[in-house]
Amino acid sequence: MGADSFADALRAAEHVGLDLTEIQQEQLCRFHAWLGSESLKAGGLGPSEASRLWDRHIADSLVFSTALDTAGDCVDLGSGTGLPGLPLAIAHPGVEFTLVDRSGRRCDLIRRAIAILQLTNCLVRQQDISDTTGRFDAVVSRAAIPPALMMIHVKRLLRPGGTALLGLSRVGTDKIPATTPQSLAISLVSIPSDILDSGASLLRIETT
């Protein structure tokens, strides 16, 4: 694949069936600019990430959209600087997002991005994942904590009939954890290397 570019986000969006409007595309570009300036300067992302924001962070976030097919609300656990929650909130304006992170500094960064993007479907909570309460149609997380532990929280937070997607690795050869909570259906979602800059694996969890 070539250099990191907006085309990476469009390719990922097409892969998951998203048809982004011009306004949504412009919002993603503004988010990219914010990640590359304010977020990087504040330490929200490491300096080595500056050259791969589109693919490694924005396109990667958009592939979580498959958890939101019928969702009315979604919680992003360990959101960091709004990943994957903010790209998903741009792509799904009809879904209410709760972005959870334990760091006050990162939560302030997320709130700043929400204001810049003029998003009205986002709420930020500063708290540990273990302290997060409520029930949601969808749960997403980009490898905030190990999958086996995250599944315990997914079972607690996911409504019946809901779907969770957890980021595993950018290797694409992951396996389903040996121990899974009862009443959850677990499967692997593989993202091909021609969609992102490498193969990737997501853990899909559905309540049964």
mmCIF file of C-alpha atoms in Angstrom:
data_model
loop_
_atom_site.group_PDB
_atom_site.id
_atom_site.type_symbol
_atom_site.label_atom_id
_atom_site.label_comp_id
_atom_site.label_asym_id
_atom_site.label_seq_id
_atom_site.Cartn_x
_atom_site.Cartn_y
_atom_site.Cartn_z
ATOM 1 C CA MET A 1 0.000 0.000 0.000
ATOM 2 C CA GLY A 2 1.057 3.584 -0.589
ATOM 3 C CA ALA A 3 1.543 6.512 1.718
ATOM 4 C CA ASP A 4 -0.985 7.191 4.458
ATOM 5 C CA SER A 5 -3.863 9.215 2.969
ATOM 6 C CA PHE A 6 -7.568 10.016 3.102
ATOM 7 C CA ALA A 7 -8.099 7.236 0.550
ATOM 8 C CA ASP A 8 -7.316 4.747 3.321
ATOM 9 C CA ALA A 9 -10.346 5.934 5.281
ATOM 10 C CA LEU A 10 -12.577 5.774 2.200
ATOM 11 C CA ARG A 11 -11.416 2.229 1.463
ATOM 12 C CA ALA A 12 -12.165 1.119 5.024
ATOM 13 C CA ALA A 13 -15.569 2.835 4.926
ATOM 14 C CA GLU A 14 -16.468 1.064 1.684
ATOM 15 C CA HIS A 15 -15.353 -2.272 3.131
ATOM 16 C CA VAL A 16 -17.924 -2.005 5.938
ATOM 17 C CA GLY A 17 -20.684 -0.573 3.734
ATOM 18 C CA LEU A 18 -20.449 3.086 4.765
ATOM 19 C CA ASP A 19 -21.372 5.761 2.227
ATOM 20 C CA LEU A 20 -19.895 8.896 3.779
ATOM 21 C CA THR A 21 -21.422 12.246 2.873
ATOM 22 C CA GLU A 22 -19.304 15.254 1.944
ATOM 23 C CA ILE A 23 -19.950 16.698 5.399
ATOM 24 C CA GLN A 24 -18.804 13.475 7.080
ATOM 25 C CA GLN A 25 -15.698 13.346 4.911
ATOM 26 C CA GLU A 26 -14.896 16.940 5.846
ATOM 27 C CA GLN A 27 -15.362 16.112 9.541
ATOM 28 C CA LEU A 28 -12.945 13.193 9.237
ATOM 29 C CA CYS A 29 -10.413 15.519 7.627
ATOM 30 C CA ARG A 30 -10.809 17.993 10.481
ATOM 31 C CA PHE A 31 -10.374 15.154 12.983
ATOM 32 C CA HIS A 32 -7.236 14.048 11.154
ATOM 33 C CA ALA A 33 -5.863 17.595 11.339
ATOM 34 C CA TRP A 34 -6.647 17.767 15.054
ATOM 35 C CA LEU A 35 -4.970 14.403 15.718
ATOM 36 C CA GLY A 36 -1.865 15.569 13.861
ATOM 37 C CA SER A 37 -1.604 18.846 15.723
ATOM 38 C CA GLU A 38 -3.280 19.295 19.104
ATOM 39 C CA SER A 39 -3.531 15.616 20.061
ATOM 40 C CA LEU A 40 0.072 14.822 19.133
ATOM 41 C CA LYS A 41 1.390 17.902 20.941
ATOM 42 C CA ALA A 42 -0.572 16.947 24.065
ATOM 43 C CA GLY A 43 0.768 13.395 23.994
ATOM 44 C CA GLY A 44 -2.580 11.835 23.064
ATOM 45 C CA LEU A 45 -0.720 9.822 20.433
ATOM 46 C CA GLY A 46 2.971 9.068 20.175
ATOM 47 C CA PRO A 47 5.115 11.134 17.770
ATOM 48 C CA SER A 48 5.754 8.086 15.601
ATOM 49 C CA GLU A 49 2.027 7.978 14.761
ATOM 50 C CA ALA A 50 2.089 11.251 12.813
ATOM 51 C CA SER A 51 2.765 9.508 9.495
ATOM 52 C CA ARG A 52 -0.002 6.923 9.790
ATOM 53 C CA LEU A 53 -3.023 8.708 11.253
ATOM 54 C CA TRP A 54 -5.381 7.898 8.395
ATOM 55 C CA ASP A 55 -4.723 4.188 8.205
ATOM 56 C CA ARG A 56 -3.650 3.126 11.683
ATOM 57 C CA HIS A 57 -6.194 5.243 13.551
ATOM 58 C CA ILE A 58 -9.064 6.635 11.449
ATOM 59 C CA ALA A 59 -9.517 3.825 8.913
ATOM 60 C CA ASP A 60 -8.906 1.309 11.705
ATOM 61 C CA SER A 61 -11.700 2.958 13.718
ATOM 62 C CA LEU A 62 -14.191 2.899 10.851
ATOM 63 C CA VAL A 63 -14.034 -0.897 10.499
ATOM 64 C CA PHE A 64 -15.714 -1.109 13.922
ATOM 65 C CA SER A 65 -18.883 0.104 12.184
ATOM 66 C CA THR A 66 -20.109 -3.451 11.747
ATOM 67 C CA ALA A 67 -21.088 -3.443 15.435
ATOM 68 C CA LEU A 68 -23.524 -0.582 14.818
ATOM 69 C CA ASP A 69 -25.904 -1.958 12.192
ATOM 70 C CA THR A 70 -28.978 -1.670 14.432
ATOM 71 C CA ALA A 71 -27.533 0.174 17.432
ATOM 72 C CA GLY A 72 -29.162 3.175 19.042
ATOM 73 C CA ASP A 73 -26.274 3.727 21.435
ATOM 74 C CA CYS A 74 -22.683 2.597 21.863
ATOM 75 C CA VAL A 75 -19.982 2.805 24.526
ATOM 76 C CA ASP A 76 -16.299 3.123 23.600
ATOM 77 C CA LEU A 77 -14.243 1.655 26.444
ATOM 78 C CA GLY A 78 -10.742 3.091 26.912
ATOM 79 C CA SER A 79 -11.287 5.683 24.199
ATOM 80 C CA GLY A 80 -7.933 7.452 24.566
ATOM 81 C CA THR A 81 -8.201 10.466 22.282
ATOM 82 C CA GLY A 82 -11.522 9.337 20.839
ATOM 83 C CA LEU A 83 -10.611 6.175 18.961
ATOM 84 C CA PRO A 84 -12.614 4.465 17.630
ATOM 85 C CA GLY A 85 -15.510 6.473 19.087
ATOM 86 C CA LEU A 86 -15.166 9.814 17.292
ATOM 87 C CA PRO A 87 -14.740 8.494 13.720
ATOM 88 C CA LEU A 88 -17.714 6.211 14.424
ATOM 89 C CA ALA A 89 -19.760 9.127 15.770
ATOM 90 C CA ILE A 90 -19.031 11.031 12.560
ATOM 91 C CA ALA A 91 -20.047 8.068 10.412
ATOM 92 C CA HIS A 92 -23.162 7.245 12.498
ATOM 93 C CA PRO A 93 -24.847 10.524 13.539
ATOM 94 C CA GLY A 94 -27.994 8.656 14.584
ATOM 95 C CA VAL A 95 -26.153 6.636 17.249
ATOM 96 C CA GLU A 96 -25.494 8.067 20.725
ATOM 97 C CA PHE A 97 -21.889 7.473 21.832
ATOM 98 C CA THR A 98 -20.445 7.350 25.347
ATOM 99 C CA LEU A 99 -16.649 7.618 25.339
ATOM 100 C CA VAL A 100 -14.992 6.308 28.501
ATOM 101 C CA ASP A 101 -11.415 6.882 29.618
ATOM 102 C CA ARG A 102 -9.789 6.973 33.049
ATOM 103 C CA SER A 103 -7.463 9.883 32.212
ATOM 104 C CA GLY A 104 -8.731 13.414 32.813
ATOM 105 C CA ARG A 105 -6.223 14.766 30.289
ATOM 106 C CA ARG A 106 -7.423 12.414 27.557
ATOM 107 C CA CYS A 107 -11.073 13.146 28.368
ATOM 108 C CA ASP A 108 -10.339 16.874 28.012
ATOM 109 C CA LEU A 109 -8.790 16.154 24.612
ATOM 110 C CA ILE A 110 -11.864 14.189 23.537
ATOM 111 C CA ARG A 111 -14.148 17.041 24.618
ATOM 112 C CA ARG A 112 -11.995 19.484 22.659
ATOM 113 C CA ALA A 113 -12.284 17.326 19.527
ATOM 114 C CA ILE A 114 -16.053 17.006 19.972
ATOM 115 C CA ALA A 115 -16.336 20.802 20.103
ATOM 116 C CA ILE A 116 -14.160 21.268 17.014
ATOM 117 C CA LEU A 117 -16.151 18.662 15.082
ATOM 118 C CA GLN A 118 -19.480 20.038 16.367
ATOM 119 C CA LEU A 119 -20.687 16.554 17.251
ATOM 120 C CA THR A 120 -23.966 16.388 19.163
ATOM 121 C CA ASN A 121 -24.117 12.613 19.675
ATOM 122 C CA CYS A 122 -21.209 12.171 22.106
ATOM 123 C CA LEU A 123 -20.894 12.041 25.894
ATOM 124 C CA VAL A 124 -17.543 11.727 27.700
ATOM 125 C CA ARG A 125 -17.111 9.899 31.007
ATOM 126 C CA GLN A 126 -13.881 10.003 33.005
ATOM 127 C CA GLN A 127 -13.815 6.678 34.829
ATOM 128 C CA ASP A 128 -12.288 3.228 34.907
ATOM 129 C CA ILE A 129 -13.847 0.638 32.653
ATOM 130 C CA SER A 130 -14.740 -1.381 35.748
ATOM 131 C CA ASP A 131 -16.761 1.583 37.067
ATOM 132 C CA THR A 132 -18.736 2.084 33.867
ATOM 133 C CA THR A 133 -22.453 1.455 34.313
ATOM 134 C CA GLY A 134 -25.466 1.241 32.027
ATOM 135 C CA ARG A 135 -26.550 -1.012 29.194
ATOM 136 C CA PHE A 136 -25.761 -0.384 25.547
ATOM 137 C CA ASP A 137 -26.693 -1.769 22.144
ATOM 138 C CA ALA A 138 -23.027 -1.822 21.132
ATOM 139 C CA VAL A 139 -19.624 -1.881 22.822
ATOM 140 C CA VAL A 140 -16.361 -1.064 21.031
ATOM 141 C CA SER A 141 -12.772 -0.943 22.251
ATOM 142 C CA ARG A 142 -9.353 -0.805 20.634
ATOM 143 C CA ALA A 143 -7.363 -3.158 22.890
ATOM 144 C CA ALA A 144 -7.748 -1.115 26.089
ATOM 145 C CA ILE A 145 -7.366 -4.221 28.265
ATOM 146 C CA PRO A 146 -6.849 -7.948 27.486
ATOM 147 C CA PRO A 147 -9.807 -9.545 25.643
ATOM 148 C CA ALA A 148 -10.536 -12.127 28.356
ATOM 149 C CA LEU A 149 -10.988 -9.355 30.917
ATOM 150 C CA MET A 150 -12.840 -7.067 28.522
ATOM 151 C CA MET A 151 -15.416 -9.780 27.812
ATOM 152 C CA ILE A 152 -16.464 -9.680 31.475
ATOM 153 C CA HIS A 153 -17.308 -5.999 31.085
ATOM 154 C CA VAL A 154 -18.968 -6.598 27.715
ATOM 155 C CA LYS A 155 -21.312 -9.143 29.272
ATOM 156 C CA ARG A 156 -22.231 -6.624 31.969
ATOM 157 C CA LEU A 157 -22.730 -3.634 29.654
ATOM 158 C CA LEU A 158 -24.254 -5.162 26.522
ATOM 159 C CA ARG A 159 -28.028 -5.296 26.129
ATOM 160 C CA PRO A 160 -29.666 -8.549 24.983
ATOM 161 C CA GLY A 161 -29.252 -8.755 21.233
ATOM 162 C CA GLY A 162 -26.330 -6.323 21.301
ATOM 163 C CA THR A 163 -22.956 -6.559 19.589
ATOM 164 C CA ALA A 164 -19.425 -5.775 20.739
ATOM 165 C CA LEU A 165 -16.257 -5.456 18.663
ATOM 166 C CA LEU A 166 -12.879 -5.566 20.366
ATOM 167 C CA GLY A 167 -9.608 -4.802 18.627
ATOM 168 C CA LEU A 168 -7.065 -7.609 18.871
ATOM 169 C CA SER A 169 -3.909 -7.178 16.785
ATOM 170 C CA ARG A 170 -2.729 -5.831 13.456
ATOM 171 C CA VAL A 171 -1.334 -9.272 12.618
ATOM 172 C CA GLY A 172 -4.620 -10.872 11.623
ATOM 173 C CA THR A 173 -3.789 -14.340 12.948
ATOM 174 C CA ASP A 174 -5.474 -14.140 16.348
ATOM 175 C CA LYS A 175 -7.508 -16.903 17.930
ATOM 176 C CA ILE A 176 -10.635 -16.772 20.054
ATOM 177 C CA PRO A 177 -9.731 -16.761 23.788
ATOM 178 C CA ALA A 178 -9.999 -20.211 25.314
ATOM 179 C CA THR A 179 -12.251 -19.032 28.150
ATOM 180 C CA THR A 180 -15.373 -17.050 27.300
ATOM 181 C CA PRO A 181 -18.312 -16.061 29.533
ATOM 182 C CA GLN A 182 -21.548 -17.981 29.145
ATOM 183 C CA SER A 183 -24.376 -16.435 27.097
ATOM 184 C CA LEU A 184 -21.944 -14.795 24.682
ATOM 185 C CA ALA A 185 -21.408 -15.887 21.071
ATOM 186 C CA ILE A 186 -17.809 -15.214 20.033
ATOM 187 C CA SER A 187 -16.339 -15.004 16.532
ATOM 188 C CA LEU A 188 -13.320 -13.509 14.784
ATOM 189 C CA VAL A 189 -13.569 -10.807 12.127
ATOM 190 C CA SER A 190 -10.527 -10.622 9.860
ATOM 191 C CA ILE A 191 -9.748 -7.391 8.025
ATOM 192 C CA PRO A 192 -7.644 -8.023 4.896
ATOM 193 C CA SER A 193 -4.275 -6.325 4.471
ATOM 194 C CA ASP A 194 -5.522 -4.501 1.355
ATOM 195 C CA ILE A 195 -8.037 -2.587 3.524
ATOM 196 C CA LEU A 196 -5.633 -1.468 6.262
ATOM 197 C CA ASP A 197 -1.837 -1.265 6.213
ATOM 198 C CA SER A 198 -1.708 -4.829 7.535
ATOM 199 C CA GLY A 199 -4.076 -7.636 8.359
ATOM 200 C CA ALA A 200 -6.158 -7.021 11.473
ATOM 201 C CA SER A 201 -8.374 -9.045 13.780
ATOM 202 C CA LEU A 202 -11.475 -7.987 15.669
ATOM 203 C CA LEU A 203 -13.289 -10.069 18.256
ATOM 204 C CA ARG A 204 -17.037 -9.955 17.648
ATOM 205 C CA ILE A 205 -19.230 -10.706 20.655
ATOM 206 C CA GLU A 206 -23.007 -11.070 20.609
ATOM 207 C CA THR A 207 -25.389 -11.785 23.449
ATOM 208 C CA THR A 208 -27.378 -14.988 23.097
#
